[in-house]
Short mmCIF file of C-alpha atoms in Angstrom, two decimals:
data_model
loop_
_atom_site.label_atom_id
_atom_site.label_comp_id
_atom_site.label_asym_id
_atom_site.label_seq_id
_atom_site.Cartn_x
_atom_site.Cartn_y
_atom_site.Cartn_z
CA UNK A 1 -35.22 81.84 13.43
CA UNK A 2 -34.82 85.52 15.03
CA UNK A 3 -37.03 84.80 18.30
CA UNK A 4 -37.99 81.07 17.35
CA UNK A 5 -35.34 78.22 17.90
CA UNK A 6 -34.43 75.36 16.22
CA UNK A 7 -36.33 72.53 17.24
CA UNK A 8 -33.49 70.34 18.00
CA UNK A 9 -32.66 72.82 20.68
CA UNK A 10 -36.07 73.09 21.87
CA UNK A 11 -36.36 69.72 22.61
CA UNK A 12 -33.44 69.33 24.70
CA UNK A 13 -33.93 72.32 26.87
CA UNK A 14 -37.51 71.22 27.43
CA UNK A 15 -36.48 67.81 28.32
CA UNK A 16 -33.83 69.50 30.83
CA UNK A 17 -36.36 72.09 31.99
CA UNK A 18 -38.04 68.96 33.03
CA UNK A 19 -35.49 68.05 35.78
CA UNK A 20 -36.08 69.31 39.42
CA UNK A 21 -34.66 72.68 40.26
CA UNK A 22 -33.77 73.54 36.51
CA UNK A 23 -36.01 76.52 35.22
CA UNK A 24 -37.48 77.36 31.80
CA UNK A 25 -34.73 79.87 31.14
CA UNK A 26 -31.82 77.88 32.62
CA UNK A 27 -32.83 75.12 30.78
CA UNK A 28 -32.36 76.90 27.70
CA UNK A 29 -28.96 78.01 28.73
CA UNK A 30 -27.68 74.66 29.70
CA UNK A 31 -29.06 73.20 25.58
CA UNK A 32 -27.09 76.31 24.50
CA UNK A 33 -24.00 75.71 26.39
CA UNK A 34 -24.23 71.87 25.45
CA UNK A 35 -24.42 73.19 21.79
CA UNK A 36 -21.61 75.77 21.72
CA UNK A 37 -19.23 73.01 23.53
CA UNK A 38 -17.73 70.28 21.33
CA UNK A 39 -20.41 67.61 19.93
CA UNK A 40 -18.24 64.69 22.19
CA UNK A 41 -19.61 66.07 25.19
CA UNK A 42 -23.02 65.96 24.53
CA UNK A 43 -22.52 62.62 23.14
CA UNK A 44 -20.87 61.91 26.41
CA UNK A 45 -23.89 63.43 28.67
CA UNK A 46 -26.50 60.96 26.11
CA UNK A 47 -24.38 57.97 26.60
CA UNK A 48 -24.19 58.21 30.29
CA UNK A 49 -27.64 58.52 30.09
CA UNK A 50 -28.72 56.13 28.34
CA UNK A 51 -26.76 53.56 30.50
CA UNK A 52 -28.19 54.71 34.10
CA UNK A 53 -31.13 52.24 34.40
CA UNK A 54 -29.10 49.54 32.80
CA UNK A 55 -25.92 49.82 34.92
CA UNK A 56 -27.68 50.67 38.15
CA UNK A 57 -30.28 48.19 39.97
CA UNK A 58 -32.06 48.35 43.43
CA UNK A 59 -31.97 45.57 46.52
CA UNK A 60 -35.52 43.56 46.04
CA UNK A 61 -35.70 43.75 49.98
CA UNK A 62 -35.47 47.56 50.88
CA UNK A 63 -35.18 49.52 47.81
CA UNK A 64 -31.10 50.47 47.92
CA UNK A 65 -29.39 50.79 45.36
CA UNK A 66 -27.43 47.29 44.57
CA UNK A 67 -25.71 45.26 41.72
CA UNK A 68 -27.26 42.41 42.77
CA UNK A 69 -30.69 41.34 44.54
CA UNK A 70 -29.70 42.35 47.70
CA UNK A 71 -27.65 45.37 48.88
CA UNK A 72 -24.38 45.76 50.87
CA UNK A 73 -26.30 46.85 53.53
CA UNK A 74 -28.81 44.34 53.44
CA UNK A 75 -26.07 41.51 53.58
CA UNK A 76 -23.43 43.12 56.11
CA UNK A 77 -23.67 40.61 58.88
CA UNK A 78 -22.18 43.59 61.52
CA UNK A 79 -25.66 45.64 60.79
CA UNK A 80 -28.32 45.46 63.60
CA UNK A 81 -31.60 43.78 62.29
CA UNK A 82 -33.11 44.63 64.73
CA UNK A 83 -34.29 48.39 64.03
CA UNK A 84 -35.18 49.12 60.99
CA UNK A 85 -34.87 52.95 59.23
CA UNK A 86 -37.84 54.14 56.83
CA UNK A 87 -36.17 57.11 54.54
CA UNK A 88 -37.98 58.29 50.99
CA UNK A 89 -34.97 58.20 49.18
CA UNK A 90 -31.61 56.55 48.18
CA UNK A 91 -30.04 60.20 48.76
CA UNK A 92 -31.14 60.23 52.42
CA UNK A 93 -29.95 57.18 52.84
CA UNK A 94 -27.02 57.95 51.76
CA UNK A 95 -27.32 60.90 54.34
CA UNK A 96 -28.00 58.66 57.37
CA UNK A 97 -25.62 56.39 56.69
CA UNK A 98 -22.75 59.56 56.65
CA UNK A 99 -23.47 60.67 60.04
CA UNK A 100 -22.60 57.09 61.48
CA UNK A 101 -25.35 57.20 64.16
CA UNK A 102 -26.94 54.33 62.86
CA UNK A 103 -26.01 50.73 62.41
CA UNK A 104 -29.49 48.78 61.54
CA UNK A 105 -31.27 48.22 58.50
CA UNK A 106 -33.51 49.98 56.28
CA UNK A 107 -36.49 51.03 53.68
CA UNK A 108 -36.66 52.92 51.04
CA UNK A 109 -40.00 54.33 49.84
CA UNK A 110 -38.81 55.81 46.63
CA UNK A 111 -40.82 58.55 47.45
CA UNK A 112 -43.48 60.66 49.45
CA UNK A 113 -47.43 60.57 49.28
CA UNK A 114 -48.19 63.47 47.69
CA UNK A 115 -51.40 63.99 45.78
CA UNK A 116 -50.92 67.37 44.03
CA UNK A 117 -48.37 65.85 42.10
CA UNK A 118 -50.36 62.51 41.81
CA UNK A 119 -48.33 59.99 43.75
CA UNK A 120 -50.54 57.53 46.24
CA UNK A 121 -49.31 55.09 48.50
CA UNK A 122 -49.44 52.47 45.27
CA UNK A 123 -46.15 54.45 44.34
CA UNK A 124 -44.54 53.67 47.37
CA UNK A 125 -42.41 50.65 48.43
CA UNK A 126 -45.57 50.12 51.54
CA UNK A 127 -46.47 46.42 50.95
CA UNK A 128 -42.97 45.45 51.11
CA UNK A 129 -42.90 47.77 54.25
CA UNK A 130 -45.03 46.11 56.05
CA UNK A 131 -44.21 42.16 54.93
CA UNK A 132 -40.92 42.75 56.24
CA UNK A 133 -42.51 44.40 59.20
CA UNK A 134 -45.27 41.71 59.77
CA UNK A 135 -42.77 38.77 59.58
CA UNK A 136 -41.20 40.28 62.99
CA UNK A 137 -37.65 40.52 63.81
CA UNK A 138 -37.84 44.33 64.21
CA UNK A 139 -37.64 46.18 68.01
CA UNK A 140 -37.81 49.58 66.68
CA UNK A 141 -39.34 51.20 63.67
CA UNK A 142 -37.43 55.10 62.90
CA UNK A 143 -39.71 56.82 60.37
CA UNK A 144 -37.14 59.53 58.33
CA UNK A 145 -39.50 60.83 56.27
CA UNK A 146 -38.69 64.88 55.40
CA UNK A 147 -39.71 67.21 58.49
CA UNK A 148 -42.06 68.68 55.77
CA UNK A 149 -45.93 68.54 54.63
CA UNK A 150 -46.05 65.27 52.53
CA UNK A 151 -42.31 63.92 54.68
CA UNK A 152 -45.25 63.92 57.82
CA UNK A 153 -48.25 62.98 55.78
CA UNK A 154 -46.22 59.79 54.56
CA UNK A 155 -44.88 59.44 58.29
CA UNK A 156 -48.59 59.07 59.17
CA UNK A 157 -49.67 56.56 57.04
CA UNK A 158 -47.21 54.71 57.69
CA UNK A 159 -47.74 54.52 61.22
CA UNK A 160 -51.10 53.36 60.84
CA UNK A 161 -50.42 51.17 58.35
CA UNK A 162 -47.92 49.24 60.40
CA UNK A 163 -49.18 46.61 63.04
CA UNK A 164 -48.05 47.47 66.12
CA UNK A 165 -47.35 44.77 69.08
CA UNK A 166 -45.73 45.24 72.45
CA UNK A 167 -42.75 44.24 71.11
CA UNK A 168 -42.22 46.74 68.31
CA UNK A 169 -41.43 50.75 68.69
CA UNK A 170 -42.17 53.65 66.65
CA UNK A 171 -40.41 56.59 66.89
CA UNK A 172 -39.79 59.65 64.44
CA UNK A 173 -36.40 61.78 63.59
CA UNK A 174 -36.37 64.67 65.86
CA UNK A 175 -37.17 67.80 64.37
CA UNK A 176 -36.50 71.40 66.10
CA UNK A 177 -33.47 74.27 65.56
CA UNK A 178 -30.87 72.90 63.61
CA UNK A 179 -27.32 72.63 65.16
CA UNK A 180 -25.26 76.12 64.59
CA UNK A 181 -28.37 78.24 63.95
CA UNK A 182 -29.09 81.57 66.07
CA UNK A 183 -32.54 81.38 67.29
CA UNK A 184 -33.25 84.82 65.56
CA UNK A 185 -32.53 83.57 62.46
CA UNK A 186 -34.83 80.27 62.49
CA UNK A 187 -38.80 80.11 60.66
CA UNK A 188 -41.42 80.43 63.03
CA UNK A 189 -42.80 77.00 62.65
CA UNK A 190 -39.24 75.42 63.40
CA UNK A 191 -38.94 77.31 66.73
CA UNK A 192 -42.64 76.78 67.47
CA UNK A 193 -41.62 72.66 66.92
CA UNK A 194 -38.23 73.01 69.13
CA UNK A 195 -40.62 74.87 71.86
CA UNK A 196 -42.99 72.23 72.06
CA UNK A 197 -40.92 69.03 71.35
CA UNK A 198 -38.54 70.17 74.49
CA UNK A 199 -36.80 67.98 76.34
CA UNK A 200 -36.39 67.85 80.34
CA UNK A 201 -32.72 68.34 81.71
CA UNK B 1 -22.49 50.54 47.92
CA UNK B 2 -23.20 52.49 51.26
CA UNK B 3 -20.89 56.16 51.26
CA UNK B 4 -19.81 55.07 47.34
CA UNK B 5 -22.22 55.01 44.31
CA UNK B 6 -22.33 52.77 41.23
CA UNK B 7 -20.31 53.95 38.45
CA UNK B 8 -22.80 54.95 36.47
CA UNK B 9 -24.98 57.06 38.60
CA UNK B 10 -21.35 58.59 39.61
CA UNK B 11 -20.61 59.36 35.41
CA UNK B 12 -24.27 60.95 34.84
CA UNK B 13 -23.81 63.44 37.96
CA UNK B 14 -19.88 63.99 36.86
CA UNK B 15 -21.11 64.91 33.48
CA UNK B 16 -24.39 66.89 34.71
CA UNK B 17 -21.86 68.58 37.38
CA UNK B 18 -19.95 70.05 34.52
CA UNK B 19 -22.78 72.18 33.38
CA UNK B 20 -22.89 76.09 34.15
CA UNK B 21 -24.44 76.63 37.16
CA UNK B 22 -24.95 73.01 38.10
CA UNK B 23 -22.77 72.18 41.12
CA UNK B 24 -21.92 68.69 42.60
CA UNK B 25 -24.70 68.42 45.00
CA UNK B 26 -27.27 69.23 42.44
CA UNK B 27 -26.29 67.21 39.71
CA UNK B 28 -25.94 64.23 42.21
CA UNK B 29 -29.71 65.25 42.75
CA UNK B 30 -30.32 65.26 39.28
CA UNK B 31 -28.55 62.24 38.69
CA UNK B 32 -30.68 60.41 41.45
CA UNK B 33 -34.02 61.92 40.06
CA UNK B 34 -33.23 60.52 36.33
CA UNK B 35 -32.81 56.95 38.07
CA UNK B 36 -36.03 57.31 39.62
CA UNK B 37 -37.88 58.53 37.11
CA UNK B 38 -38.82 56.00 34.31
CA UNK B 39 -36.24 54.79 31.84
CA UNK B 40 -38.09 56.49 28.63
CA UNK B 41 -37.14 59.91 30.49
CA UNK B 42 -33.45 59.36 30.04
CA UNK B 43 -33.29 57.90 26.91
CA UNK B 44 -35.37 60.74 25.61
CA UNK B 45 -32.98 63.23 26.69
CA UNK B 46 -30.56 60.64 25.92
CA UNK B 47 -31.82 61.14 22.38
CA UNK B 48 -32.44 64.51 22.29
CA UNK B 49 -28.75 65.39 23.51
CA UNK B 50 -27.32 63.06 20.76
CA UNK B 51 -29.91 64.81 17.97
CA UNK B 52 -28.72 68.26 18.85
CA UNK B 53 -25.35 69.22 16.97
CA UNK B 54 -26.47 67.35 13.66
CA UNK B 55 -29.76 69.44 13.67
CA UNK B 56 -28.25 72.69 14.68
CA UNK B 57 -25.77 74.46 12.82
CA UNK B 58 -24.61 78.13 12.42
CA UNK B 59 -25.31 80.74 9.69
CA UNK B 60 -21.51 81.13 7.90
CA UNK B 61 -21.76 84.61 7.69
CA UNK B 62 -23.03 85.61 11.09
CA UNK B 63 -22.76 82.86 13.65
CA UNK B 64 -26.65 82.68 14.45
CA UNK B 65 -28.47 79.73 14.54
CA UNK B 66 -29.40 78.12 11.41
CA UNK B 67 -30.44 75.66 9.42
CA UNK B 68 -28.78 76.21 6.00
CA UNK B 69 -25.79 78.42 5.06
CA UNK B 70 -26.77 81.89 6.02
CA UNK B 71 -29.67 82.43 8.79
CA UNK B 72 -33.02 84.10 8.64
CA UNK B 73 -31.64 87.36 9.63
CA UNK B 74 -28.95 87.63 7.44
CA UNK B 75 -31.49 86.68 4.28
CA UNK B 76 -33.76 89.11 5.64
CA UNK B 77 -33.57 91.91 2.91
CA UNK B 78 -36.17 94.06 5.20
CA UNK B 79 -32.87 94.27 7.98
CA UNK B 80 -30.87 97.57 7.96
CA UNK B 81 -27.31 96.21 6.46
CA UNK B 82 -25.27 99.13 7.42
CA UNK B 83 -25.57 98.62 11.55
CA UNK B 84 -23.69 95.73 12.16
CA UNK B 85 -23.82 94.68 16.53
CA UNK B 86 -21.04 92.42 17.86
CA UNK B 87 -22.72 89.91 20.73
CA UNK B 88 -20.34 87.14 22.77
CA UNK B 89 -23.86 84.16 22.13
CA UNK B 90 -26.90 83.31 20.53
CA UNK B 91 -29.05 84.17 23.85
CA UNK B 92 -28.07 87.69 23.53
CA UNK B 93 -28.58 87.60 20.11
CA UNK B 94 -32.05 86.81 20.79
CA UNK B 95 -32.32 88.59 23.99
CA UNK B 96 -31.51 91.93 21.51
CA UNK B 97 -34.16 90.89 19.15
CA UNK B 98 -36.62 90.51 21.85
CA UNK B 99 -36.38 94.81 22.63
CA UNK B 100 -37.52 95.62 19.16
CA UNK B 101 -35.09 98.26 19.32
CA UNK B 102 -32.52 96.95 16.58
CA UNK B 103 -32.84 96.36 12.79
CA UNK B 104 -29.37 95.81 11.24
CA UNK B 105 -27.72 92.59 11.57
CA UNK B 106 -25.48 91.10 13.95
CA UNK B 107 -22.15 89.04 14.21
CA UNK B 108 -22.19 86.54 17.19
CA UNK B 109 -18.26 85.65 18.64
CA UNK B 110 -19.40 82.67 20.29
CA UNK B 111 -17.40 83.55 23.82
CA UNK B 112 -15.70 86.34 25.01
CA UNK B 113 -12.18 86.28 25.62
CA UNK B 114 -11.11 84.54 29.19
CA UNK B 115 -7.19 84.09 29.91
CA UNK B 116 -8.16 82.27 32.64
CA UNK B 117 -10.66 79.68 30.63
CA UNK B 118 -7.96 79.52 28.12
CA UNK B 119 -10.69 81.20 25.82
CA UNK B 120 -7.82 83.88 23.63
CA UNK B 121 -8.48 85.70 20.19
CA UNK B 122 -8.12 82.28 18.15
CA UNK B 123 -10.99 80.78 19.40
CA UNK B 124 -13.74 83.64 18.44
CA UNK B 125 -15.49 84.62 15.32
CA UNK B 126 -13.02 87.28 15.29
CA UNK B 127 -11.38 87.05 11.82
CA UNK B 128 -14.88 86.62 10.00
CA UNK B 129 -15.70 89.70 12.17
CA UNK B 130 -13.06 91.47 10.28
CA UNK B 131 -13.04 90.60 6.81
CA UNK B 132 -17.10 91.44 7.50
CA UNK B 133 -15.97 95.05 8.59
CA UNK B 134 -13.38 95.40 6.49
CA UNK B 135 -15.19 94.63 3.08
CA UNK B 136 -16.88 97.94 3.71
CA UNK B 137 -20.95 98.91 3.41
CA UNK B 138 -21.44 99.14 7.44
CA UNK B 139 -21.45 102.70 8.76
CA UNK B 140 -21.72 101.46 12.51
CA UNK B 141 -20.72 98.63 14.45
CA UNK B 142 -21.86 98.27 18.35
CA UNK B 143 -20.10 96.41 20.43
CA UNK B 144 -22.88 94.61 22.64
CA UNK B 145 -20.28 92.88 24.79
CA UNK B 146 -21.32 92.08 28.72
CA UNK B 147 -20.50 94.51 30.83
CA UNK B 148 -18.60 92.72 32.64
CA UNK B 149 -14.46 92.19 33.20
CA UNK B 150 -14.48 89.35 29.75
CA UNK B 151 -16.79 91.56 27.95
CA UNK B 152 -14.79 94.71 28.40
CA UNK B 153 -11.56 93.16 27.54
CA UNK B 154 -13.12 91.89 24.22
CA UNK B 155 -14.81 94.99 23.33
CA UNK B 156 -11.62 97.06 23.72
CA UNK B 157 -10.19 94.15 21.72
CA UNK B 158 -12.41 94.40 19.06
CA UNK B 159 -11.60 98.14 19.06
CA UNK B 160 -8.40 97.81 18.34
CA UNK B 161 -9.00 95.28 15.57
CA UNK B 162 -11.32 97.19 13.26
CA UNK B 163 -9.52 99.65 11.28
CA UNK B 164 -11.55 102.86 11.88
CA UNK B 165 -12.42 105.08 8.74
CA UNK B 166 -14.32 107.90 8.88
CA UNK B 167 -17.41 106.25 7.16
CA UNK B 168 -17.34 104.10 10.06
CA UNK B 169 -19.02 104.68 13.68
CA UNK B 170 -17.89 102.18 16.80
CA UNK B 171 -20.11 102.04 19.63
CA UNK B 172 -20.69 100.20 22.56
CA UNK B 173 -24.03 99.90 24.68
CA UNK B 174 -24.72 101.92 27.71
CA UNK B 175 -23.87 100.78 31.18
CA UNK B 176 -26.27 101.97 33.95
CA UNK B 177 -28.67 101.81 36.84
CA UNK B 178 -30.92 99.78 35.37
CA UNK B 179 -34.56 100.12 34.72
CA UNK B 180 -36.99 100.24 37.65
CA UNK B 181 -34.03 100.16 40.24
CA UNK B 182 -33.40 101.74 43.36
CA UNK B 183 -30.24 103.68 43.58
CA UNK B 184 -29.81 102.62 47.46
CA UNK B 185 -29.97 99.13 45.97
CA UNK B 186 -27.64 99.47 43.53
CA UNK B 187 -23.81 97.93 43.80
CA UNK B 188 -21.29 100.94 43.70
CA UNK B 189 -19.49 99.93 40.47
CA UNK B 190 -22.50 100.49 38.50
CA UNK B 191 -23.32 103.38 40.16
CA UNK B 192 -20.35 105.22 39.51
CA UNK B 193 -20.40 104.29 35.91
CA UNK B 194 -24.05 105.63 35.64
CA UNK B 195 -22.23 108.90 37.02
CA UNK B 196 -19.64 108.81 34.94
CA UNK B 197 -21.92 108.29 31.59
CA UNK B 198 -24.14 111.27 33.22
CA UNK B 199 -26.03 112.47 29.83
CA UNK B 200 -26.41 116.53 29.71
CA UNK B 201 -29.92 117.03 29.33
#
């Protein structure tokens, strides 16, 4: 046992090491801690687990998460359906809607093309995209994809995938300094993006 | 469903968020991720989690990990049975075995003591550590406590504990600059314990 573990432990710590952001070693520190606490809790943590997909369901028309076929968003008569919001993720979502700058409707990918890690736009929630697109209604198009290498690729595609008419706009978050930061302080390629996305005063 | 989550997805990050090192944001994140990620990937760990205290259990004697009574180290006749070295987990345990430096066996407390975690005497492998001692044959114990405020407090602890005899030598690991660091990098309280320890050469 000296140097080799237990394969019960194993397995859980390479099932955790699995998760985003959890490393080899801290993975193996979370099984131990999980194994030194009472047995309830990890009973607890399997349950809980074992529940998720079960419990929790996502709106058929733009990918939120929902109890039912459509979301609260989705079927809030105050929202404008007129401008629709394209975001990879429930999370952002989530993030959007906490600012309170926006009030329309939205999309969610479930995801970014990204083909080091194997995901093509089959993945994503892009035939949906553009039905709901297609069938009209919409004034203005805000692709929230990340400000980052697959967040633009995705961005892309989905501008050319989209039909556009007179009628509809595209448009893309901003990206540039964030607010609070000293310039100083900032990557190159941020302040090179805030230089060249100025805006006249 | 738009600022507030469904239940579940809000029980799996509460329980994730309860981990060491994971903190609310993250185990939302994680949370999120399992949901996305196909069902079989939470039910494995699901199953894993459950698995884990019936397939792990502790050598009687020593605390290690093991699958019957007494571990592979304390069965070990080749292992020097007069050094006996005091360790707060498992992971150091290991992390000990990994130098190659130590043959004797070891006694593992399973915590260190914590006022403030509500972590006192009662609830280490303190007694056994004791009667282990105390039944004579060991002719050094090292206490291989963290250096740190908890592991200080339980190594003077343990001090006081184990009725000294003159067969028997107490010891406690160094505390230095460690290996391959630069002194300007250094923080001070380490510093001035490497002073303090100075060795005459």
């Amino acid at each position: 046992m000296s140097g080799q573990l237990p394969e019960a432990l194993d397995t859980v710590a390479a099932l955790l090491g699995r998760l985003p952001g959890v490393g080899k070693r801290s993975a193996l520190r979370l099984a131990f801690h999980l194994l030194e606490r009472p047995r309830e809790e990890a009973v607890q943590l399997a349950d809980a687990l074992s529940a998720l997909h079960g419990a929790v369901g996502y709106c058929t028309r733009c990918g939120h998460l929902s109890t039912g076929e459509l979301c609260e968003i989705c079927l809030d008569p105050r929202r404008d359906r007129h401008t629709l919001c394209v975001v990879e993720t429930v999370p952002d979502l989530l993030a959007i809607e906490a600012t309170g700058e926006f009030g329309g409707l939205y999309h969610v990918l479930h995801g970014v093309l990204s083909p080091l890690r194997g995901v093509g736009p089959g993945q994503l929630r892009l035939a949906s995209l553009v039905d709901r697109v297609g069938s009209g209604g919409f004034s203005e198009v805000i692709l929230a994809t990340s400000i980052s290498v697959e967040g633009e690729a995705t961005a892309a595609y989905v501008q050319r995938l989209i039909h556009r008419t007179p009628q509809l706009m595209l448009s893309r978050i901003a990206s540039g300094v964030p607010q609070g930061s000293d310039l100083e302080f900032i990557d190159q390629g941020t302040l090179g993006r805030a230089l060249r996305a100025r805006q006249t005063l």
